[in-house]
CSV table of C-alpha atoms in Angstrom, one decimal:
chain,number,residue,atom,x,y,z
L,599,MET,CA,135.8,43.8,55.4
L,600,ASP,CA,137.1,43.8,59.0
L,601,ARG,CA,137.7,40.8,61.3
L,602,SER,CA,134.4,41.1,63.2
L,603,GLU,CA,132.4,41.1,59.9
L,604,ARG,CA,134.4,38.2,58.7
L,605,GLU,CA,133.6,36.3,61.9
L,606,ARG,CA,129.9,37.2,61.5
L,607,VAL,CA,129.9,35.8,58.0
L,608,GLN,CA,131.6,32.6,59.2
L,609,ARG,CA,129.1,32.1,62.0
L,610,ALA,CA,126.1,32.8,59.8
L,611,MET,CA,127.3,30.5,57.1
L,612,ILE,CA,127.9,27.7,59.6
L,613,ALA,CA,124.4,28.2,61.0
L,614,LEU,CA,122.8,28.4,57.6
L,615,ALA,CA,124.6,25.2,56.5
L,616,ALA,CA,123.1,23.5,59.5
L,617,GLY,CA,119.6,24.6,58.4
L,618,CYS,CA,119.1,27.7,60.6
L,619,ARG,CA,117.1,29.8,58.2
L,620,SER,CA,117.0,32.8,60.5
L,621,GLU,CA,120.6,33.5,59.4
L,622,PHE,CA,119.6,33.8,55.8
L,623,ARG,CA,118.9,37.5,55.6
L,624,PRO,CA,121.8,38.7,57.8
L,625,LEU,CA,124.1,36.6,55.6
L,626,PHE,CA,122.6,37.9,52.4
L,627,ASP,CA,123.1,41.5,53.7
L,628,LEU,CA,126.8,40.8,54.5
L,629,LEU,CA,127.6,38.8,51.4
L,630,TRP,CA,125.8,40.8,48.6
L,631,PRO,CA,127.9,44.0,48.9
L,632,LEU,CA,131.1,42.0,49.2
L,633,ILE,CA,130.5,39.9,46.1
L,634,ARG,CA,129.2,42.9,44.1
L,635,ALA,CA,132.3,44.9,45.0
L,636,PHE,CA,134.6,42.0,44.1
L,637,CYS,CA,132.9,41.5,40.7
L,638,GLU,CA,133.0,45.3,40.0
L,639,ARG,CA,136.7,45.4,40.7
L,640,ALA,CA,137.4,42.2,38.7
L,641,LEU,CA,135.3,43.1,35.6
L,642,ARG,CA,135.3,46.9,35.6
L,643,ASP,CA,131.9,46.9,34.0
L,644,ALA,CA,129.1,47.9,36.3
L,645,GLY,CA,126.2,46.2,34.4
L,646,GLY,CA,128.1,43.0,33.7
L,647,ALA,CA,129.5,42.9,37.2
L,648,GLU,CA,126.0,43.2,38.7
L,649,ASP,CA,124.8,40.3,36.6
L,650,THR,CA,127.9,38.2,37.5
L,651,ALA,CA,127.6,39.0,41.2
L,652,GLN,CA,123.9,38.0,41.2
L,653,ALA,CA,124.8,34.7,39.5
L,654,ALA,CA,127.6,34.1,42.0
L,655,LEU,CA,125.4,34.9,45.0
L,656,LEU,CA,122.7,32.5,43.9
L,657,LYS,CA,125.4,29.8,43.6
L,658,VAL,CA,126.7,30.6,47.0
L,659,PHE,CA,123.2,30.0,48.5
L,660,LEU,CA,122.7,26.9,46.3
L,661,HIS,CA,125.8,25.3,47.8
L,662,ALA,CA,125.4,26.8,51.3
L,663,SER,CA,124.1,23.5,52.8
L,664,ASP,CA,127.4,21.8,51.8
L,665,PHE,CA,129.6,24.5,53.4
L,666,ASN,CA,132.4,22.9,55.4
L,667,ALA,CA,132.8,24.8,58.8
L,668,GLU,CA,136.6,24.4,58.7
L,669,ARG,CA,136.8,26.6,55.6
L,670,ASP,CA,136.8,30.4,55.6
L,671,ALA,CA,133.3,31.5,54.6
L,672,VAL,CA,134.4,34.7,52.9
L,673,SER,CA,137.1,33.0,50.8
L,674,TRP,CA,134.6,30.3,50.0
L,675,ALA,CA,132.0,32.7,48.8
L,676,LEU,CA,134.5,34.8,46.8
L,677,GLY,CA,135.6,31.6,45.1
L,678,PHE,CA,132.2,31.4,43.5
L,679,ALA,CA,132.5,35.1,42.5
L,680,ALA,CA,135.9,34.6,41.0
L,681,HIS,CA,134.7,31.6,39.0
L,682,GLU,CA,131.7,33.6,37.7
L,683,CYS,CA,134.0,36.5,36.8
L,684,LEU,CA,136.3,34.1,34.9
L,685,SER,CA,133.3,32.6,33.1
L,686,ALA,CA,132.0,36.1,32.2
L,687,ARG,CA,135.4,37.1,30.8
L,688,ASN,CA,135.7,33.9,28.8
L,689,TRP,CA,132.2,34.3,27.5
L,690,ARG,CA,133.1,37.9,26.4
L,691,ALA,CA,136.2,36.6,24.7
L,692,ARG,CA,134.3,33.9,22.9
L,693,ARG,CA,131.7,36.4,21.8
L,694,ARG,CA,134.4,38.6,20.3
L,695,GLU,CA,135.6,35.5,18.4
L,696,ASP,CA,132.1,34.7,17.2
L,697,LEU,CA,131.8,38.3,15.9
L,698,GLY,CA,134.7,37.4,13.6
L,699,ASP,CA,137.1,40.1,14.7
L,700,GLU,CA,140.4,38.5,13.4
L,701,ARG,CA,142.6,41.0,15.4
L,702,TRP,CA,141.4,39.5,18.7
L,703,ARG,CA,142.3,36.0,17.6
L,704,GLU,CA,145.8,37.0,16.7
L,705,LEU,CA,146.5,38.5,20.1
L,706,PRO,CA,148.3,36.2,22.5
L,707,SER,CA,146.3,35.6,25.7
L,708,HIS,CA,148.2,37.1,28.6
L,709,ALA,CA,145.1,38.1,30.4
L,710,LEU,CA,145.3,38.0,34.2
L,711,THR,CA,142.7,36.1,36.2
L,712,PRO,CA,140.2,38.3,38.1
L,713,GLU,CA,142.1,37.6,41.4
L,714,GLU,CA,145.4,38.6,39.9
L,715,THR,CA,143.9,41.7,38.4
L,716,VAL,CA,142.5,42.7,41.8
L,717,ILE,CA,145.8,41.9,43.6
L,718,MET,CA,147.9,43.8,41.1
L,719,ARG,CA,145.6,46.9,41.4
L,720,ASP,CA,145.6,46.7,45.2
L,721,LEU,CA,149.4,46.4,45.3
L,722,ARG,CA,149.8,49.3,42.9
L,723,GLU,CA,147.5,51.5,45.0
L,724,ALA,CA,149.2,50.5,48.2
L,725,ALA,CA,152.7,51.4,46.6
L,726,ILE,CA,151.4,54.8,45.4
L,727,ASP,CA,150.0,55.5,48.8
L,728,VAL,CA,153.3,54.7,50.5
L,729,VAL,CA,155.3,56.8,48.0
L,730,HIS,CA,153.0,59.8,48.8
L,731,GLN,CA,154.0,59.5,52.4
L,732,LEU,CA,157.7,60.0,51.6
L,733,ARG,CA,159.4,63.3,51.6
L,734,ASP,CA,159.2,65.0,48.1
L,735,GLU,CA,162.9,64.6,47.4
L,736,ASP,CA,162.8,60.8,48.2
L,737,ALA,CA,159.7,60.4,46.1
L,738,GLU,CA,161.4,62.3,43.2
L,739,VAL,CA,164.4,60.0,43.3
L,740,ILE,CA,162.3,56.9,43.3
L,741,GLU,CA,160.2,58.2,40.5
L,742,ALA,CA,163.3,59.1,38.5
L,743,ALA,CA,164.7,55.6,39.1
L,744,VAL,CA,161.4,54.0,38.0
L,745,ARG,CA,161.4,56.1,34.8
L,746,GLY,CA,165.1,55.1,34.2
L,747,GLU,CA,166.3,58.7,34.5
L,748,ARG,CA,169.7,58.2,36.1
L,749,PRO,CA,172.3,60.9,35.9
L,750,ASN,CA,174.9,60.2,33.3
L,751,ALA,CA,177.3,62.8,34.6
L,752,SER,CA,180.5,62.3,36.5
L,753,ALA,CA,181.1,59.4,38.8
L,754,GLY,CA,180.5,61.6,41.8
L,755,VAL,CA,176.9,62.6,40.8
L,756,SER,CA,176.0,59.0,39.9
L,757,ALA,CA,177.2,57.8,43.3
L,758,LEU,CA,175.3,60.6,45.0
L,759,PHE,CA,172.1,59.6,43.1
L,760,ARG,CA,172.6,55.9,44.1
L,761,LYS,CA,173.1,56.9,47.7
L,762,ARG,CA,169.9,59.1,47.7
L,763,LEU,CA,168.0,56.3,46.0
L,764,GLN,CA,169.2,53.8,48.6
L,765,ARG,CA,168.1,56.0,51.5
L,766,ALA,CA,164.8,56.7,49.9
L,767,LEU,CA,164.1,53.0,49.4
L,768,ALA,CA,165.1,52.3,53.0
L,769,ARG,CA,162.5,54.9,54.2
L,770,LEU,CA,160.0,53.5,51.8
L,771,ARG,CA,160.5,50.0,53.3
L,772,VAL,CA,160.1,51.4,56.8
L,773,ILE,CA,156.8,53.1,56.0
L,774,TRP,CA,155.6,50.0,54.1
L,775,ARG,CA,156.5,47.8,57.1
L,776,ASN,CA,154.8,50.1,59.6
L,777,LYS,CA,151.6,50.5,57.5
L,778,TYR,CA,151.1,46.9,56.3
L,779,ASP,CA,153.2,44.9,58.8
L,780,VAL,CA,155.0,43.0,56.1
L,781,ASP,CA,158.4,43.3,54.3
C,647,MET,CA,119.6,39.1,34.8
C,648,MET,CA,119.6,42.5,36.7
C,649,LEU,CA,117.1,41.7,39.5
C,650,THR,CA,115.9,44.1,42.1
C,651,GLU,CA,117.2,43.5,45.6
C,652,GLN,CA,113.9,42.0,46.7
C,653,GLU,CA,113.7,39.7,43.8
C,654,LEU,CA,117.4,38.7,44.4
C,655,VAL,CA,116.6,37.9,48.0
C,656,ARG,CA,113.6,35.8,46.9
C,657,ARG,CA,115.7,33.9,44.3
C,658,ALA,CA,118.6,33.4,46.7
C,659,ARG,CA,116.3,31.9,49.3
C,660,TRP,CA,114.8,29.6,46.6
C,661,SER,CA,118.4,28.6,45.6
C,662,TYR,CA,119.1,27.8,49.2
C,663,GLU,CA,116.0,25.6,49.6
C,664,ILE,CA,116.9,23.8,46.3
C,665,GLY,CA,120.4,23.2,47.7
C,666,ARG,CA,118.9,21.7,50.9
C,667,VAL,CA,116.6,19.4,48.8
C,668,GLN,CA,119.6,18.2,46.8
C,669,ARG,CA,121.4,17.5,50.1
C,670,ALA,CA,118.3,15.7,51.5
C,671,SER,CA,118.0,13.5,48.4
C,672,LYS,CA,121.4,11.9,49.3
C,673,MET,CA,119.6,10.3,52.2
C,674,LEU,CA,118.1,7.9,49.7
C,675,LEU,CA,121.7,6.5,49.3
C,676,VAL,CA,121.3,5.0,52.8
C,677,ILE,CA,117.6,4.1,52.7
C,678,LEU,CA,117.4,2.4,49.3
C,679,PRO,CA,120.2,-0.2,50.1
C,680,MET,CA,118.4,-0.8,53.4
C,681,LEU,CA,115.1,-1.5,51.6
C,682,THR,CA,116.9,-3.7,49.1
C,683,CYS,CA,118.4,-5.6,52.0
C,684,ALA,CA,114.9,-6.1,53.4
C,685,TRP,CA,113.7,-7.3,50.0
C,686,MET,CA,116.6,-9.8,49.7
C,687,ILE,CA,115.8,-11.3,53.1
C,688,GLY,CA,112.3,-12.0,51.8
C,689,ARG,CA,110.2,-9.3,53.5
C,690,PRO,CA,106.8,-8.7,51.8
C,691,ALA,CA,106.8,-6.1,49.0
C,692,ALA,CA,103.8,-4.3,50.4
C,693,LEU,CA,105.4,-3.9,53.8
C,694,ILE,CA,108.7,-2.7,52.2
C,695,ALA,CA,106.8,-0.2,50.1
C,696,ALA,CA,104.8,1.2,53.0
C,697,ILE,CA,107.7,1.4,55.4
C,698,GLY,CA,110.1,2.6,52.7
C,699,THR,CA,107.7,5.4,51.8
C,700,LEU,CA,107.3,6.4,55.4
C,701,VAL,CA,111.1,6.3,56.2
C,702,SER,CA,112.0,8.1,52.9
C,703,LEU,CA,109.6,10.9,53.5
C,704,THR,CA,110.8,11.3,57.1
C,705,ALA,CA,114.4,11.3,55.9
C,706,LEU,CA,113.8,13.7,53.1
C,707,CYS,CA,111.8,16.2,55.2
C,708,GLY,CA,114.2,15.8,58.2
C,709,ALA,CA,117.3,16.4,56.1
C,710,TRP,CA,115.7,19.3,54.2
C,711,LEU,CA,114.7,20.9,57.5
C,712,ASN,CA,118.1,20.8,59.2
C,713,VAL,CA,121.3,18.8,59.9
C,714,ARG,CA,120.1,17.7,63.3
C,715,HIS,CA,117.1,15.8,61.9
C,716,GLU,CA,119.3,14.5,59.1
C,717,LYS,CA,121.6,13.0,61.7
C,718,ALA,CA,118.6,11.7,63.7
C,719,VAL,CA,117.4,9.8,60.6
C,720,LEU,CA,120.9,8.3,60.0
C,721,VAL,CA,121.2,7.2,63.6
C,722,GLY,CA,117.7,5.7,63.5
C,723,VAL,CA,118.5,3.7,60.4
C,724,THR,CA,121.9,2.4,61.5
C,725,SER,CA,120.7,1.5,65.0
C,726,ALA,CA,117.8,-0.5,63.6
C,727,LEU,CA,120.0,-2.6,61.3
C,728,PRO,CA,120.4,-5.4,64.0
C,729,ALA,CA,116.6,-5.4,64.4
C,730,LEU,CA,116.3,-5.8,60.6
C,731,LEU,CA,118.8,-8.7,60.3
C,732,LEU,CA,118.9,-10.5,63.6
C,733,PRO,CA,115.3,-12.0,63.5
C,734,TRP,CA,116.0,-13.2,59.9
C,735,ALA,CA,119.3,-14.8,61.0
C,736,MET,CA,117.6,-16.4,64.0
C,737,ARG,CA,114.7,-17.7,61.9
C,738,ASN,CA,117.2,-19.8,60.0
C,739,LEU,CA,118.0,-21.6,63.3
C,740,GLY,CA,114.4,-23.0,63.4
C,741,LEU,CA,112.7,-23.8,66.7
C,742,VAL,CA,115.0,-24.2,69.6
C,743,ARG,CA,114.2,-26.8,72.2
C,744,ILE,CA,115.0,-25.8,75.8
C,745,SER,CA,114.1,-28.4,78.5
C,746,GLY,CA,111.4,-29.9,76.3
C,747,ALA,CA,109.8,-26.6,75.3
C,748,ALA,CA,110.1,-25.3,71.7
C,749,ILE,CA,111.0,-21.7,71.5
C,750,ASP,CA,111.1,-19.4,68.5
C,751,PRO,CA,114.5,-17.7,68.8
C,752,CYS,CA,113.1,-14.8,66.7
C,753,ILE,CA,111.2,-13.3,69.7
C,754,PRO,CA,114.3,-13.0,72.0
C,755,GLY,CA,116.1,-11.8,69.0
C,756,CYS,CA,113.6,-9.0,68.5
C,757,VAL,CA,113.8,-8.1,72.2
C,758,LEU,CA,117.6,-8.0,72.0
C,759,ALA,CA,117.7,-6.0,68.7
C,760,GLY,CA,115.0,-3.6,70.0
C,761,GLY,CA,117.0,-3.0,73.2
C,762,ILE,CA,120.1,-2.3,71.1
C,763,ALA,CA,118.2,0.1,68.8
C,764,GLY,CA,116.5,1.9,71.8
C,765,ALA,CA,119.7,2.2,73.7
C,766,ALA,CA,121.8,3.4,70.7
C,767,VAL,CA,119.2,6.0,69.8
C,768,ALA,CA,118.8,7.2,73.4
C,769,ILE,CA,122.6,7.4,74.0
C,770,ARG,CA,123.1,9.4,70.8
C,771,ALA,CA,120.2,11.7,71.5
C,772,SER,CA,121.5,12.4,75.0
C,773,ARG,CA,124.6,14.0,73.5
C,774,GLU,CA,122.5,16.4,71.4
C,775,ARG,CA,121.4,19.9,72.7
C,776,HIS,CA,117.9,19.4,71.4
C,777,HIS,CA,117.7,15.8,72.5
C,778,GLY,CA,113.9,15.6,72.5
C,779,SER,CA,113.2,16.2,68.8
C,780,PHE,CA,116.3,14.2,67.9
C,781,TRP,CA,115.2,11.2,70.0
C,782,LEU,CA,111.6,11.4,68.6
C,783,VAL,CA,112.7,11.4,64.9
C,784,SER,CA,115.4,8.8,65.5
C,785,THR,CA,113.1,6.5,67.4
C,786,ALA,CA,110.3,6.8,64.8
C,787,VAL,CA,112.8,5.8,62.0
C,788,ALA,CA,114.4,3.1,64.0
C,789,GLY,CA,111.0,1.7,65.0
C,790,ALA,CA,109.8,1.7,61.3
C,791,VAL,CA,112.9,-0.1,60.1
C,792,SER,CA,112.8,-2.6,63.0
C,793,VAL,CA,109.2,-3.5,62.2
C,794,LEU,CA,110.5,-4.6,58.7
C,795,GLY,CA,112.7,-7.2,60.4
C,796,CYS,CA,110.8,-8.1,63.5
C,797,SER,CA,107.5,-8.7,61.7
C,798,ILE,CA,109.1,-12.1,60.7
C,799,ALA,CA,108.1,-13.3,64.2
C,800,GLY,CA,104.6,-11.9,63.8
C,801,GLY,CA,102.7,-9.9,66.5
C,802,ALA,CA,104.9,-11.5,69.3
C,803,GLY,CA,108.0,-10.2,67.5
C,804,LEU,CA,106.6,-6.7,67.4
C,805,ILE,CA,105.7,-6.8,71.1
C,806,GLY,CA,109.2,-8.1,71.8
C,807,LEU,CA,110.6,-5.2,69.7
C,808,ALA,CA,108.5,-2.6,71.6
C,809,PHE,CA,109.6,-4.1,74.9
C,810,GLY,CA,113.3,-4.1,73.8
C,811,VAL,CA,113.1,-0.5,72.6
C,812,LEU,CA,111.5,0.7,75.8
C,813,SER,CA,113.9,-1.2,78.1
C,814,GLY,CA,116.9,0.0,76.1
C,815,THR,CA,115.7,3.6,76.1
C,816,ALA,CA,114.2,4.0,79.6
C,817,PRO,CA,117.4,3.9,81.7
C,818,ILE,CA,119.1,6.6,79.5
C,819,LEU,CA,116.0,8.8,79.6
C,820,VAL,CA,115.7,8.5,83.3
C,821,ARG,CA,119.4,9.4,83.7
C,822,LEU,CA,118.9,12.4,81.3
C,823,ARG,CA,115.9,13.6,83.4
C,824,GLU,CA,118.0,13.3,86.6
C,825,ARG,CA,120.8,15.3,85.0
C,826,GLY,CA,118.2,18.0,84.1
């Protein structure tokens, strides 16, 4: 969602909160794809995600009258979606317990929240994208370092590898900074 | 759930209207204490019931409709509080003798409280973009609440109230018209 769409959502939500019903349909058209995409990314289950997104959207409109104009409307709406996704995941986990599958109970719960899952996936995709923009030899060195394949040969070869890795990482940082404007 | 988009739009709209009704119902948190106050100062139950119903319906419909009318109702109720309490406070003074003549202080009290209510509503309405509808709703609510208090002084009190509201409102409305 770009800045202008975000501003349109903000304006429409403020107007709807004040009781301007003509903003209902435009806001629905902006929010529905956004919430559905968020739930699909968070749950990775098209059917379940659609259900969860619908429940989240209904809650957004139920509470639209209490929207505080100082808050960001998109984040506010996605907060409902995140809460619904979390509830859906918890419900699934409970259902697995009810089905009596002992193996699930023994597993420690290290599950990420829907927001963390989405953030991790986005970061991974962004990193892969940046690595693809490197020269082949730089990408190979970084991949080798990630896999733990460091040359065990003489001190000279190891130092050369370190130097190549250092240069490749420096180029990676430059591309990252240019593309995402952050270090 | 898996609704079609049309069905989802319909349900979302319904959810929104329910949300607005929930918000509107909070207006009773202002109106019920005001009616309790009227009951505590000894206003007749039938009058409280009639005006309470009228004000509650106006408040619920106004707040359900939009925030502007919700504010108008709140302004109407708060600006009419002096008109609710002042005649009752003055009635406790009894008849006041001024140069031999006995005067009921409730009547000037109603004029004064009406003037305060009219001016407060008109000043607040003049700051609104849609000041006409704001003023209308606000004045209707303020008038109804003021009648609860000023009816202590009978018909003269109500006439005094009307005079006060008009004299408080008129200068601001005239200025507003001049401003365009």
